[in-house]
Amino acid sequence: MLATSFTATLTERRGDAVERIPTPRRLLDWLEVSGLAVDSCTAEQLELARELREAIHAAATATALQEALPEAAVEVINERSVQGRVAAVLTPEGERRWRLGVDSRVEDALSVIAADAIDIISGERDGKMALCASPTCQAAFFDASQSRTRKWCDMNTCGNRQKKARFNAARSRRSGAAE
């Protein structure tokens, strides 16, 4: 999901937070990798992006916890959604993609991310919002698995880290019992 991937540009929110878009250039790189390439980004646009990221995270977290959506977060998401000039297009495979114009701005790309957040938070997509079980992460993610019981935002990072910690703890207990 685009919106939850975007919230993952700030990781380890409950530990030593890591900012993945520290500069306008890094935001441009992230947008390009995500299919939303634009030509330039100012410091002010980077701040708009971070504000949207945090609003999505707050709303997604509230959804996962089945709490009321934070009013300020809803306002930011809605404002970013309506500010963009983008078009939905259909691929030959029958999938929806977003097309930005040749003179698109960061605000146009942010409107796509906001629209994706609206889709997943409002329940328009088949799945549910959940929070990562890692005590240092607790990222909001969209669980579209068949059983809707996914525990980790990303198995390659948080999931593996937690499994390794459990394995090492069990091995430590076994070696301590053998002495």
PDB file of C-alpha atoms in Angstrom:
ATOM      1  CA  MET A   1       0.000   0.000   0.000  1.00  0.00           C
ATOM      2  CA  LEU A   2       1.362   3.355  -1.012  1.00  0.00           C
ATOM      3  CA  ALA A   3       0.119   5.239   2.060  1.00  0.00           C
ATOM      4  CA  THR A   4       1.524   2.806   4.612  1.00  0.00           C
ATOM      5  CA  SER A   5       4.785   2.552   2.667  1.00  0.00           C
ATOM      6  CA  PHE A   6       4.953   6.310   2.919  1.00  0.00           C
ATOM      7  CA  THR A   7       4.472   6.229   6.699  1.00  0.00           C
ATOM      8  CA  ALA A   8       7.403   3.792   6.807  1.00  0.00           C
ATOM      9  CA  THR A   9       9.706   6.638   5.755  1.00  0.00           C
ATOM     10  CA  LEU A  10      10.009   7.202   9.515  1.00  0.00           C
ATOM     11  CA  THR A  11      10.968   3.893  11.093  1.00  0.00           C
ATOM     12  CA  GLU A  12      11.490   2.674  14.638  1.00  0.00           C
ATOM     13  CA  ARG A  13       8.975   5.208  15.922  1.00  0.00           C
ATOM     14  CA  ARG A  14       9.075   3.733  19.438  1.00  0.00           C
ATOM     15  CA  GLY A  15      12.865   3.290  19.507  1.00  0.00           C
ATOM     16  CA  ASP A  16      15.597   5.363  17.923  1.00  0.00           C
ATOM     17  CA  ALA A  17      13.539   6.854  15.096  1.00  0.00           C
ATOM     18  CA  VAL A  18      15.163   6.837  11.656  1.00  0.00           C
ATOM     19  CA  GLU A  19      14.102   9.516   9.150  1.00  0.00           C
ATOM     20  CA  ARG A  20      14.220   8.047   5.627  1.00  0.00           C
ATOM     21  CA  ILE A  21      13.362  11.317   3.844  1.00  0.00           C
ATOM     22  CA  PRO A  22      15.699  13.797   5.580  1.00  0.00           C
ATOM     23  CA  THR A  23      16.126  16.021   2.525  1.00  0.00           C
ATOM     24  CA  PRO A  24      14.027  17.155  -0.437  1.00  0.00           C
ATOM     25  CA  ARG A  25      16.242  15.000  -2.716  1.00  0.00           C
ATOM     26  CA  ARG A  26      15.423  11.867  -0.706  1.00  0.00           C
ATOM     27  CA  LEU A  27      11.705  12.621  -0.984  1.00  0.00           C
ATOM     28  CA  LEU A  28      12.106  12.962  -4.753  1.00  0.00           C
ATOM     29  CA  ASP A  29      13.896   9.597  -4.811  1.00  0.00           C
ATOM     30  CA  TRP A  30      11.121   7.940  -2.778  1.00  0.00           C
ATOM     31  CA  LEU A  31       8.423   9.406  -5.005  1.00  0.00           C
ATOM     32  CA  GLU A  32      10.222   8.210  -8.139  1.00  0.00           C
ATOM     33  CA  VAL A  33      10.602   4.655  -6.813  1.00  0.00           C
ATOM     34  CA  SER A  34       6.898   4.743  -5.921  1.00  0.00           C
ATOM     35  CA  GLY A  35       5.858   5.729  -9.456  1.00  0.00           C
ATOM     36  CA  LEU A  36       5.158   9.356  -8.589  1.00  0.00           C
ATOM     37  CA  ALA A  37       8.192  11.118 -10.050  1.00  0.00           C
ATOM     38  CA  VAL A  38       8.273  14.908  -9.961  1.00  0.00           C
ATOM     39  CA  ASP A  39      11.102  17.241 -10.978  1.00  0.00           C
ATOM     40  CA  SER A  40      11.751  19.293  -7.869  1.00  0.00           C
ATOM     41  CA  CYS A  41      11.045  19.589  -4.173  1.00  0.00           C
ATOM     42  CA  THR A  42      11.492  22.509  -1.797  1.00  0.00           C
ATOM     43  CA  ALA A  43      12.045  22.391   1.947  1.00  0.00           C
ATOM     44  CA  GLU A  44       8.446  23.594   2.374  1.00  0.00           C
ATOM     45  CA  GLN A  45       7.130  20.744   0.221  1.00  0.00           C
ATOM     46  CA  LEU A  46       9.190  18.272   2.261  1.00  0.00           C
ATOM     47  CA  GLU A  47       7.457  19.610   5.383  1.00  0.00           C
ATOM     48  CA  LEU A  48       4.042  19.167   3.702  1.00  0.00           C
ATOM     49  CA  ALA A  49       5.014  15.576   2.948  1.00  0.00           C
ATOM     50  CA  ARG A  50       6.107  14.884   6.512  1.00  0.00           C
ATOM     51  CA  GLU A  51       2.914  16.457   7.840  1.00  0.00           C
ATOM     52  CA  LEU A  52       0.876  14.165   5.572  1.00  0.00           C
ATOM     53  CA  ARG A  53       2.963  11.147   6.620  1.00  0.00           C
ATOM     54  CA  GLU A  54       2.286  11.813  10.295  1.00  0.00           C
ATOM     55  CA  ALA A  55      -1.420  12.460   9.675  1.00  0.00           C
ATOM     56  CA  ILE A  56      -1.732   9.141   7.828  1.00  0.00           C
ATOM     57  CA  HIS A  57       0.140   7.366  10.607  1.00  0.00           C
ATOM     58  CA  ALA A  58      -2.133   8.897  13.262  1.00  0.00           C
ATOM     59  CA  ALA A  59      -5.325   8.016  11.363  1.00  0.00           C
ATOM     60  CA  ALA A  60      -4.123   4.522  10.477  1.00  0.00           C
ATOM     61  CA  THR A  61      -3.102   3.873  14.081  1.00  0.00           C
ATOM     62  CA  ALA A  62      -6.500   5.026  15.326  1.00  0.00           C
ATOM     63  CA  THR A  63      -8.174   2.759  12.766  1.00  0.00           C
ATOM     64  CA  ALA A  64      -6.062  -0.235  13.833  1.00  0.00           C
ATOM     65  CA  LEU A  65      -6.968   0.433  17.482  1.00  0.00           C
ATOM     66  CA  GLN A  66     -10.618   1.007  16.533  1.00  0.00           C
ATOM     67  CA  GLU A  67     -10.501   4.508  17.959  1.00  0.00           C
ATOM     68  CA  ALA A  68     -11.969   7.726  16.621  1.00  0.00           C
ATOM     69  CA  LEU A  69      -9.943   9.304  13.854  1.00  0.00           C
ATOM     70  CA  PRO A  70      -7.967  12.354  15.004  1.00  0.00           C
ATOM     71  CA  GLU A  71      -9.711  15.415  13.574  1.00  0.00           C
ATOM     72  CA  ALA A  72      -6.459  17.220  12.722  1.00  0.00           C
ATOM     73  CA  ALA A  73      -5.143  14.159  10.853  1.00  0.00           C
ATOM     74  CA  VAL A  74      -8.350  13.880   8.824  1.00  0.00           C
ATOM     75  CA  GLU A  75      -8.089  17.560   7.892  1.00  0.00           C
ATOM     76  CA  VAL A  76      -4.498  17.182   6.657  1.00  0.00           C
ATOM     77  CA  ILE A  77      -5.282  14.043   4.648  1.00  0.00           C
ATOM     78  CA  ASN A  78      -8.329  15.639   3.031  1.00  0.00           C
ATOM     79  CA  GLU A  79      -6.483  18.884   2.266  1.00  0.00           C
ATOM     80  CA  ARG A  80      -3.606  17.048   0.579  1.00  0.00           C
ATOM     81  CA  SER A  81      -6.034  14.880  -1.369  1.00  0.00           C
ATOM     82  CA  VAL A  82      -7.854  17.797  -2.977  1.00  0.00           C
ATOM     83  CA  GLN A  83      -4.716  19.804  -3.774  1.00  0.00           C
ATOM     84  CA  GLY A  84      -3.413  17.498  -6.478  1.00  0.00           C
ATOM     85  CA  ARG A  85      -3.750  17.409 -10.240  1.00  0.00           C
ATOM     86  CA  VAL A  86      -3.537  13.731 -11.160  1.00  0.00           C
ATOM     87  CA  ALA A  87      -5.531  11.220 -13.131  1.00  0.00           C
ATOM     88  CA  ALA A  88      -6.344   7.597 -12.515  1.00  0.00           C
ATOM     89  CA  VAL A  89      -5.533   5.433 -15.541  1.00  0.00           C
ATOM     90  CA  LEU A  90      -6.271   1.811 -16.304  1.00  0.00           C
ATOM     91  CA  THR A  91      -3.409  -0.513 -17.274  1.00  0.00           C
ATOM     92  CA  PRO A  92      -3.834  -3.288 -19.877  1.00  0.00           C
ATOM     93  CA  GLU A  93      -3.821  -5.718 -16.912  1.00  0.00           C
ATOM     94  CA  GLY A  94      -6.901  -4.020 -15.489  1.00  0.00           C
ATOM     95  CA  GLU A  95      -5.124  -2.255 -12.624  1.00  0.00           C
ATOM     96  CA  ARG A  96      -5.521   1.376 -11.604  1.00  0.00           C
ATOM     97  CA  ARG A  97      -2.406   3.535 -11.750  1.00  0.00           C
ATOM     98  CA  TRP A  98      -1.964   7.230 -11.155  1.00  0.00           C
ATOM     99  CA  ARG A  99      -0.613   9.474 -13.869  1.00  0.00           C
ATOM    100  CA  LEU A 100       1.052  12.737 -13.049  1.00  0.00           C
ATOM    101  CA  GLY A 101       1.368  15.411 -15.729  1.00  0.00           C
ATOM    102  CA  VAL A 102       4.694  16.570 -17.127  1.00  0.00           C
ATOM    103  CA  ASP A 103       4.677  19.671 -14.924  1.00  0.00           C
ATOM    104  CA  SER A 104       3.555  17.880 -11.767  1.00  0.00           C
ATOM    105  CA  ARG A 105       4.526  19.110  -8.329  1.00  0.00           C
ATOM    106  CA  VAL A 106       5.132  17.377  -5.009  1.00  0.00           C
ATOM    107  CA  GLU A 107       1.578  18.365  -4.021  1.00  0.00           C
ATOM    108  CA  ASP A 108       0.239  16.272  -6.917  1.00  0.00           C
ATOM    109  CA  ALA A 109       2.149  13.217  -5.720  1.00  0.00           C
ATOM    110  CA  LEU A 110       1.004  13.827  -2.134  1.00  0.00           C
ATOM    111  CA  SER A 111      -2.614  13.889  -3.310  1.00  0.00           C
ATOM    112  CA  VAL A 112      -2.181  10.340  -4.638  1.00  0.00           C
ATOM    113  CA  ILE A 113      -0.752   9.194  -1.303  1.00  0.00           C
ATOM    114  CA  ALA A 114      -3.613  10.910   0.552  1.00  0.00           C
ATOM    115  CA  ALA A 115      -6.198   9.277  -1.737  1.00  0.00           C
ATOM    116  CA  ASP A 116      -4.615   5.876  -1.067  1.00  0.00           C
ATOM    117  CA  ALA A 117      -4.796   6.559   2.676  1.00  0.00           C
ATOM    118  CA  ILE A 118      -8.468   7.477   2.356  1.00  0.00           C
ATOM    119  CA  ASP A 119      -9.146   4.190   0.547  1.00  0.00           C
ATOM    120  CA  ILE A 120      -7.508   1.999   3.167  1.00  0.00           C
ATOM    121  CA  ILE A 121      -8.622   3.896   6.273  1.00  0.00           C
ATOM    122  CA  SER A 122     -12.220   4.129   5.075  1.00  0.00           C
ATOM    123  CA  GLY A 123     -12.369   0.379   4.461  1.00  0.00           C
ATOM    124  CA  GLU A 124     -12.686   0.629   0.668  1.00  0.00           C
ATOM    125  CA  ARG A 125     -10.059  -2.093   0.262  1.00  0.00           C
ATOM    126  CA  ASP A 126     -10.286  -5.695   1.398  1.00  0.00           C
ATOM    127  CA  GLY A 127      -8.095  -5.939   4.484  1.00  0.00           C
ATOM    128  CA  LYS A 128      -7.601  -4.277   7.831  1.00  0.00           C
ATOM    129  CA  MET A 129      -5.264  -1.823   9.488  1.00  0.00           C
ATOM    130  CA  ALA A 130      -2.924  -3.336  12.073  1.00  0.00           C
ATOM    131  CA  LEU A 131       0.068  -2.277  14.147  1.00  0.00           C
ATOM    132  CA  CYS A 132       3.458  -3.967  13.967  1.00  0.00           C
ATOM    133  CA  ALA A 133       4.074  -6.239  16.964  1.00  0.00           C
ATOM    134  CA  SER A 134       7.671  -5.024  17.291  1.00  0.00           C
ATOM    135  CA  PRO A 135       7.884  -2.943  20.464  1.00  0.00           C
ATOM    136  CA  THR A 136      10.297  -0.474  18.830  1.00  0.00           C
ATOM    137  CA  CYS A 137       8.354  -0.135  15.573  1.00  0.00           C
ATOM    138  CA  GLN A 138       4.586  -0.311  15.999  1.00  0.00           C
ATOM    139  CA  ALA A 139       4.113   0.960  12.439  1.00  0.00           C
ATOM    140  CA  ALA A 140       0.605   0.949  11.047  1.00  0.00           C
ATOM    141  CA  PHE A 141       0.285  -1.427   8.102  1.00  0.00           C
ATOM    142  CA  PHE A 142      -2.495  -2.748   5.910  1.00  0.00           C
ATOM    143  CA  ASP A 143      -3.057  -6.485   6.439  1.00  0.00           C
ATOM    144  CA  ALA A 144      -4.486  -7.991   3.270  1.00  0.00           C
ATOM    145  CA  SER A 145      -3.467 -11.556   4.183  1.00  0.00           C
ATOM    146  CA  GLN A 146      -6.173 -14.178   3.914  1.00  0.00           C
ATOM    147  CA  SER A 147      -6.389 -14.704   7.681  1.00  0.00           C
ATOM    148  CA  ARG A 148      -5.889 -11.006   8.600  1.00  0.00           C
ATOM    149  CA  THR A 149      -3.474 -12.104  11.365  1.00  0.00           C
ATOM    150  CA  ARG A 150      -0.184 -10.626  10.154  1.00  0.00           C
ATOM    151  CA  LYS A 151       1.944  -9.429  13.074  1.00  0.00           C
ATOM    152  CA  TRP A 152       4.782  -7.519  11.454  1.00  0.00           C
ATOM    153  CA  CYS A 153       4.865  -4.482   9.191  1.00  0.00           C
ATOM    154  CA  ASP A 154       7.626  -6.220   7.239  1.00  0.00           C
ATOM    155  CA  MET A 155       8.770  -9.792   7.719  1.00  0.00           C
ATOM    156  CA  ASN A 156      12.238  -8.964   6.359  1.00  0.00           C
ATOM    157  CA  THR A 157      12.906  -6.391   9.062  1.00  0.00           C
ATOM    158  CA  CYS A 158      10.717  -6.430  12.148  1.00  0.00           C
ATOM    159  CA  GLY A 159       9.575 -10.040  11.801  1.00  0.00           C
ATOM    160  CA  ASN A 160      13.061 -11.444  11.331  1.00  0.00           C
ATOM    161  CA  ARG A 161      14.439  -9.260  14.122  1.00  0.00           C
ATOM    162  CA  GLN A 162      11.801 -10.560  16.549  1.00  0.00           C
ATOM    163  CA  LYS A 163      12.242 -14.206  15.478  1.00  0.00           C
ATOM    164  CA  LYS A 164      16.016 -13.906  15.866  1.00  0.00           C
ATOM    165  CA  ALA A 165      15.590 -12.417  19.353  1.00  0.00           C
ATOM    166  CA  ARG A 166      13.281 -15.302  20.377  1.00  0.00           C
ATOM    167  CA  PHE A 167      15.722 -17.859  18.921  1.00  0.00           C
ATOM    168  CA  ASN A 168      18.690 -16.320  20.763  1.00  0.00           C
ATOM    169  CA  ALA A 169      16.734 -16.166  24.035  1.00  0.00           C
ATOM    170  CA  ALA A 170      15.728 -19.837  23.712  1.00  0.00           C
ATOM    171  CA  ARG A 171      19.310 -20.848  22.885  1.00  0.00           C
ATOM    172  CA  SER A 172      20.526 -18.860  25.888  1.00  0.00           C
ATOM    173  CA  ARG A 173      18.026 -20.629  28.155  1.00  0.00           C
ATOM    174  CA  ARG A 174      19.066 -24.046  26.790  1.00  0.00           C
ATOM    175  CA  SER A 175      22.770 -23.352  27.273  1.00  0.00           C
ATOM    176  CA  GLY A 176      22.096 -22.000  30.782  1.00  0.00           C
ATOM    177  CA  ALA A 177      20.111 -25.146  31.677  1.00  0.00           C
ATOM    178  CA  ALA A 178      22.895 -27.406  30.370  1.00  0.00           C
ATOM    179  CA  GLU A 179      25.491 -25.924  32.763  1.00  0.00           C
TER     180      GLU A 179
END
